[in-house]
Short mmCIF file of C-alpha atoms in Angstrom, two decimals:
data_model
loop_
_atom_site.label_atom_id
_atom_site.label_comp_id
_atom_site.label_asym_id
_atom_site.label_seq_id
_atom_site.Cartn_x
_atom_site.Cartn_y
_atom_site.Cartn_z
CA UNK A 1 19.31 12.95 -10.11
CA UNK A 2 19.83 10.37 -12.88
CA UNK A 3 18.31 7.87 -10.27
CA UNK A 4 15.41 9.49 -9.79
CA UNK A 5 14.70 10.29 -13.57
CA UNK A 6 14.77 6.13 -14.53
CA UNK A 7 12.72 5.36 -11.57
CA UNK A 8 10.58 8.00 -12.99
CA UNK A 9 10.60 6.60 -16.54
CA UNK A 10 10.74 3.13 -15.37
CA UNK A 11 7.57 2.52 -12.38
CA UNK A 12 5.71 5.78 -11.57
CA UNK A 13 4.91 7.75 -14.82
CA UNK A 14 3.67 4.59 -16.91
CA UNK A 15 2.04 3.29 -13.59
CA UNK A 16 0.17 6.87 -13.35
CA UNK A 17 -0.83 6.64 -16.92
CA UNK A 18 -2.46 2.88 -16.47
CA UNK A 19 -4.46 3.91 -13.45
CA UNK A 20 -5.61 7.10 -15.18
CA UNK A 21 -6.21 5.60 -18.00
CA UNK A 22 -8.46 2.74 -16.50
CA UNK A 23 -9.85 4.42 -13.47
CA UNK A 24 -12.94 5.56 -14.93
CA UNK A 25 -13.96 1.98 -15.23
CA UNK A 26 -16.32 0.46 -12.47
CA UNK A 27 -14.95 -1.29 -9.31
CA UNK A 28 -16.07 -4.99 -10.47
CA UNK A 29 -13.91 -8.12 -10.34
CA UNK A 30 -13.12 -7.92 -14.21
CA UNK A 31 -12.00 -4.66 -13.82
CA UNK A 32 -10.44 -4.36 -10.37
CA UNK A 33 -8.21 -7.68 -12.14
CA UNK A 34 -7.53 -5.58 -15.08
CA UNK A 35 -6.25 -2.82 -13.17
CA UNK A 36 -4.19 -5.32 -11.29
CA UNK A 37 -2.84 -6.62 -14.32
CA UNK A 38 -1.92 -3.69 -16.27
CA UNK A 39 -0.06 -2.15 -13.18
CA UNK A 40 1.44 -5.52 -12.19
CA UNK A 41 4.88 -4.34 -14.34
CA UNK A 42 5.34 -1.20 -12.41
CA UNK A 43 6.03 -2.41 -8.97
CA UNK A 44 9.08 -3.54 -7.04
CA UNK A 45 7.54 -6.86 -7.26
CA UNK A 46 4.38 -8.27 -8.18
CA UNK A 47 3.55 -11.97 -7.76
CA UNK A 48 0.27 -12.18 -9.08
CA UNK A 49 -3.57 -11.50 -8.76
CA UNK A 50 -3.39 -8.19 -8.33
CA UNK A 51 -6.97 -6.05 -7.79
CA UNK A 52 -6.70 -2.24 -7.58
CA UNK A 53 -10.13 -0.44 -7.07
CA UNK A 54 -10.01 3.27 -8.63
CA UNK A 55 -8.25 6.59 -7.34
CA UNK A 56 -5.23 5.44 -5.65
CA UNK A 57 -2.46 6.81 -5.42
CA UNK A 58 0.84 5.37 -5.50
CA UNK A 59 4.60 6.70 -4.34
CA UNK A 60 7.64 5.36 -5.54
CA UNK A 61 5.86 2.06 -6.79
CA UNK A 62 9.51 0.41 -7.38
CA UNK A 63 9.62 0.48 -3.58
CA UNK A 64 6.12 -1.54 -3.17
CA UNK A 65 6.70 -4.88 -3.16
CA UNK A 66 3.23 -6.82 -3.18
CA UNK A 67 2.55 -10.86 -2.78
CA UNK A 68 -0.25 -12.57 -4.43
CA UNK A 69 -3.62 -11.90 -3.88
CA UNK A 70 -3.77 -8.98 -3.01
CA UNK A 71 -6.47 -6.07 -3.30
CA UNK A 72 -6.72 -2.54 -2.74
CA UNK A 73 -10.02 -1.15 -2.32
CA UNK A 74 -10.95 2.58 -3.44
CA UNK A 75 -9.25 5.92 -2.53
CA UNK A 76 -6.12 3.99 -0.98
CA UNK A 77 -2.62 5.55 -0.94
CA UNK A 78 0.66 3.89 -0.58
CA UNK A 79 3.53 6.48 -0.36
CA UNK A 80 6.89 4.25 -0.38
CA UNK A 81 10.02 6.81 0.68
CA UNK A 82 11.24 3.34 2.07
CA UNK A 83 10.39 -0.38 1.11
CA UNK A 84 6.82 -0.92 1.84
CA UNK A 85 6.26 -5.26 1.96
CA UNK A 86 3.20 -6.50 1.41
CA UNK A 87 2.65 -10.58 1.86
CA UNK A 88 -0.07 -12.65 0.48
CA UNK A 89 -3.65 -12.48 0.69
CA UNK A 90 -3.85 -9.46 1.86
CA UNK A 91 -6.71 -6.64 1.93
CA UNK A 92 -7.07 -3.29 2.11
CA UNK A 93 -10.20 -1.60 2.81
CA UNK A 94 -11.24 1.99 0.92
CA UNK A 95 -9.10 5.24 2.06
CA UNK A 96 -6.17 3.38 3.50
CA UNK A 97 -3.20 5.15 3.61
CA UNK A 98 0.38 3.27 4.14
CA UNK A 99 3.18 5.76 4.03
CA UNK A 100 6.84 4.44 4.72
CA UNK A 101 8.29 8.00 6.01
CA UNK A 102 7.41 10.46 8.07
CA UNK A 103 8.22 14.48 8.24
CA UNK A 104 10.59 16.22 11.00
CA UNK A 105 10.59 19.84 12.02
CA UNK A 106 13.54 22.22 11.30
CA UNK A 107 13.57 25.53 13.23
CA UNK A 108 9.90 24.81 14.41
CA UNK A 109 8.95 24.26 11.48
CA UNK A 110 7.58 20.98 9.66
CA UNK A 111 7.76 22.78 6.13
CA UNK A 112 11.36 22.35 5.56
CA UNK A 113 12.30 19.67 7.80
CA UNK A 114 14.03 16.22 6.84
CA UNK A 115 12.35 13.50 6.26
CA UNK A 116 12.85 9.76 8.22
CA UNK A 117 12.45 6.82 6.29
CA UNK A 118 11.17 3.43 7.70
CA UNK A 119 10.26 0.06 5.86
CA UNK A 120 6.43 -0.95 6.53
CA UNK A 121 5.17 -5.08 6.69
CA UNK A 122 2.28 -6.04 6.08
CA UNK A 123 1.83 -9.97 6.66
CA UNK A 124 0.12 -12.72 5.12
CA UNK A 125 -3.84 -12.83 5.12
CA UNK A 126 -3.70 -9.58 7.26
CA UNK A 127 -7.11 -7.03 6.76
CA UNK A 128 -6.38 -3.28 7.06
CA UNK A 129 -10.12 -1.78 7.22
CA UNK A 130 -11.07 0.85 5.51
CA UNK A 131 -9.80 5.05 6.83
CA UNK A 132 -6.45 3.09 8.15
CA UNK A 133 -3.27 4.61 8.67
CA UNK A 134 -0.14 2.97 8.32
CA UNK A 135 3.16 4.42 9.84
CA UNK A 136 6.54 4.27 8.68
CA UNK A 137 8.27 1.75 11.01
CA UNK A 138 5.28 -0.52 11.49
CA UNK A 139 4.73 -3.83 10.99
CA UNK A 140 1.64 -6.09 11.19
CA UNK A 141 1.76 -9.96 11.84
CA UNK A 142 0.42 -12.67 9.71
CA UNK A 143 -3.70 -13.10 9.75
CA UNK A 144 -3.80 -9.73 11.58
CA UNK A 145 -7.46 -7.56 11.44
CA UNK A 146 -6.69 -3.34 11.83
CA UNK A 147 -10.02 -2.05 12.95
CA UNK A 148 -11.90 0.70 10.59
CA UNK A 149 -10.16 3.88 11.29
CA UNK A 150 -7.24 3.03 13.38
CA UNK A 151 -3.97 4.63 13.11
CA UNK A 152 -1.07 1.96 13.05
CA UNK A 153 2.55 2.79 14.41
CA UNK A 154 5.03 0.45 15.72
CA UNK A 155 4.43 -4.07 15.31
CA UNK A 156 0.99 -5.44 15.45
CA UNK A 157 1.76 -9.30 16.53
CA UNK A 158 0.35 -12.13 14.76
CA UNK A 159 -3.20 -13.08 14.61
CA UNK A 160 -5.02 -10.46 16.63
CA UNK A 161 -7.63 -7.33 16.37
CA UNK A 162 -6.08 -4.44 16.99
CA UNK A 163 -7.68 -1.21 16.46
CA UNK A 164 -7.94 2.58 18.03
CA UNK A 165 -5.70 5.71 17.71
CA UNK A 166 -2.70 4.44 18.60
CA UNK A 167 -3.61 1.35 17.30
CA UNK A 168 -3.66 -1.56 20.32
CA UNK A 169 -4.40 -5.24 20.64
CA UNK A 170 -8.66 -5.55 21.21
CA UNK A 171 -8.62 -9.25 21.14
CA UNK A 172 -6.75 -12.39 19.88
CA UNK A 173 -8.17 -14.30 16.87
CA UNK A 174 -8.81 -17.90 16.95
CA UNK A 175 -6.68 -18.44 14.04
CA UNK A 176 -7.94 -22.26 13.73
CA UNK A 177 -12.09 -21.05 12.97
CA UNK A 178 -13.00 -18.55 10.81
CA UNK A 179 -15.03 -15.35 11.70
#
């Protein structure tokens, strides 16, 4: 209980504050950077260049650790029951939801059933496009690209599309040209 108070005190109530108080400022790169900065404290860990569009919302942000350069577009969520990783350089599209645990019924019933905890990865210069859905247990390789709308469970390998609900493997990238 006391836990839960200081990580209260400590990452989500002053990181809900900052984003309400700066959310009704337009998604432009002085602002999305000022977001980024002001919310930089709250996290896990934060190495730097943060950019946070407006109305996210944000779990257990002690549990999110982020790389640098990273942005989060619009409307995302990131719900950390369990250590959600993020590497370097990577984006997130609007309405992307990452959520390190998942519900389980209890007499038929999801309502009052337990809840399983997984730790997500997300690696370097990966793109999550915008309406994707992260699962608890997943992770996705380095220079990966989640099509718009896919839902993600399980490990996404290195350097490949992947997209669909389950989430598969569409095509390998040619990691040595750019797109």
């Amino acid at each position: 209980m006391r836990h839960r108070l200081w990580h209260n005190l400590r990452y989500d109530w002053p990181l809900h504050f900052v984003l309400w108080l700066l959310n009704g400022l337009p998604d432009n790169v002085f602002f999305l950077r000022l977001r980024g900065w002001a919310a930089r404290p709250f996290f896990g860990r934060c190495d730097g260049d943060l950019r946070l569009g407006r109305n996210l919302d944000i779990y257990q942000p002690g549990r999110i650790r982020l790389g640098k350069h990273i942005y989060i577009a619009f409307g995302c969520a990131l719900l950390a029951g369990e250590v959600i990783e993020i590497d370097d350089e990577v984006m997130f599209g609007p309405y992307v939801v990452v959520s390190s645990s998942n519900h389980t019924r209890k007499n038929g019933s999801f309502r009052y059933g337990g809840v399983e905890e997984s730790p997500v990865r997300i690696g370097r210069g990966s793109w999550i496009s915008a309406h994707v859905t992260v699962t608890a247990g997943t992770t996705v390789g380095k220079g990966a690209l989640i099509a718009a709308g896919a839902v993600v469970t399980g490990a996404i390998p290195d350097g490949v599309l992947a997209g669909g609900v389950p989430a598969r493997i569409i095509k390998p990238l040619d990691l040595d040209t750019d797109v």
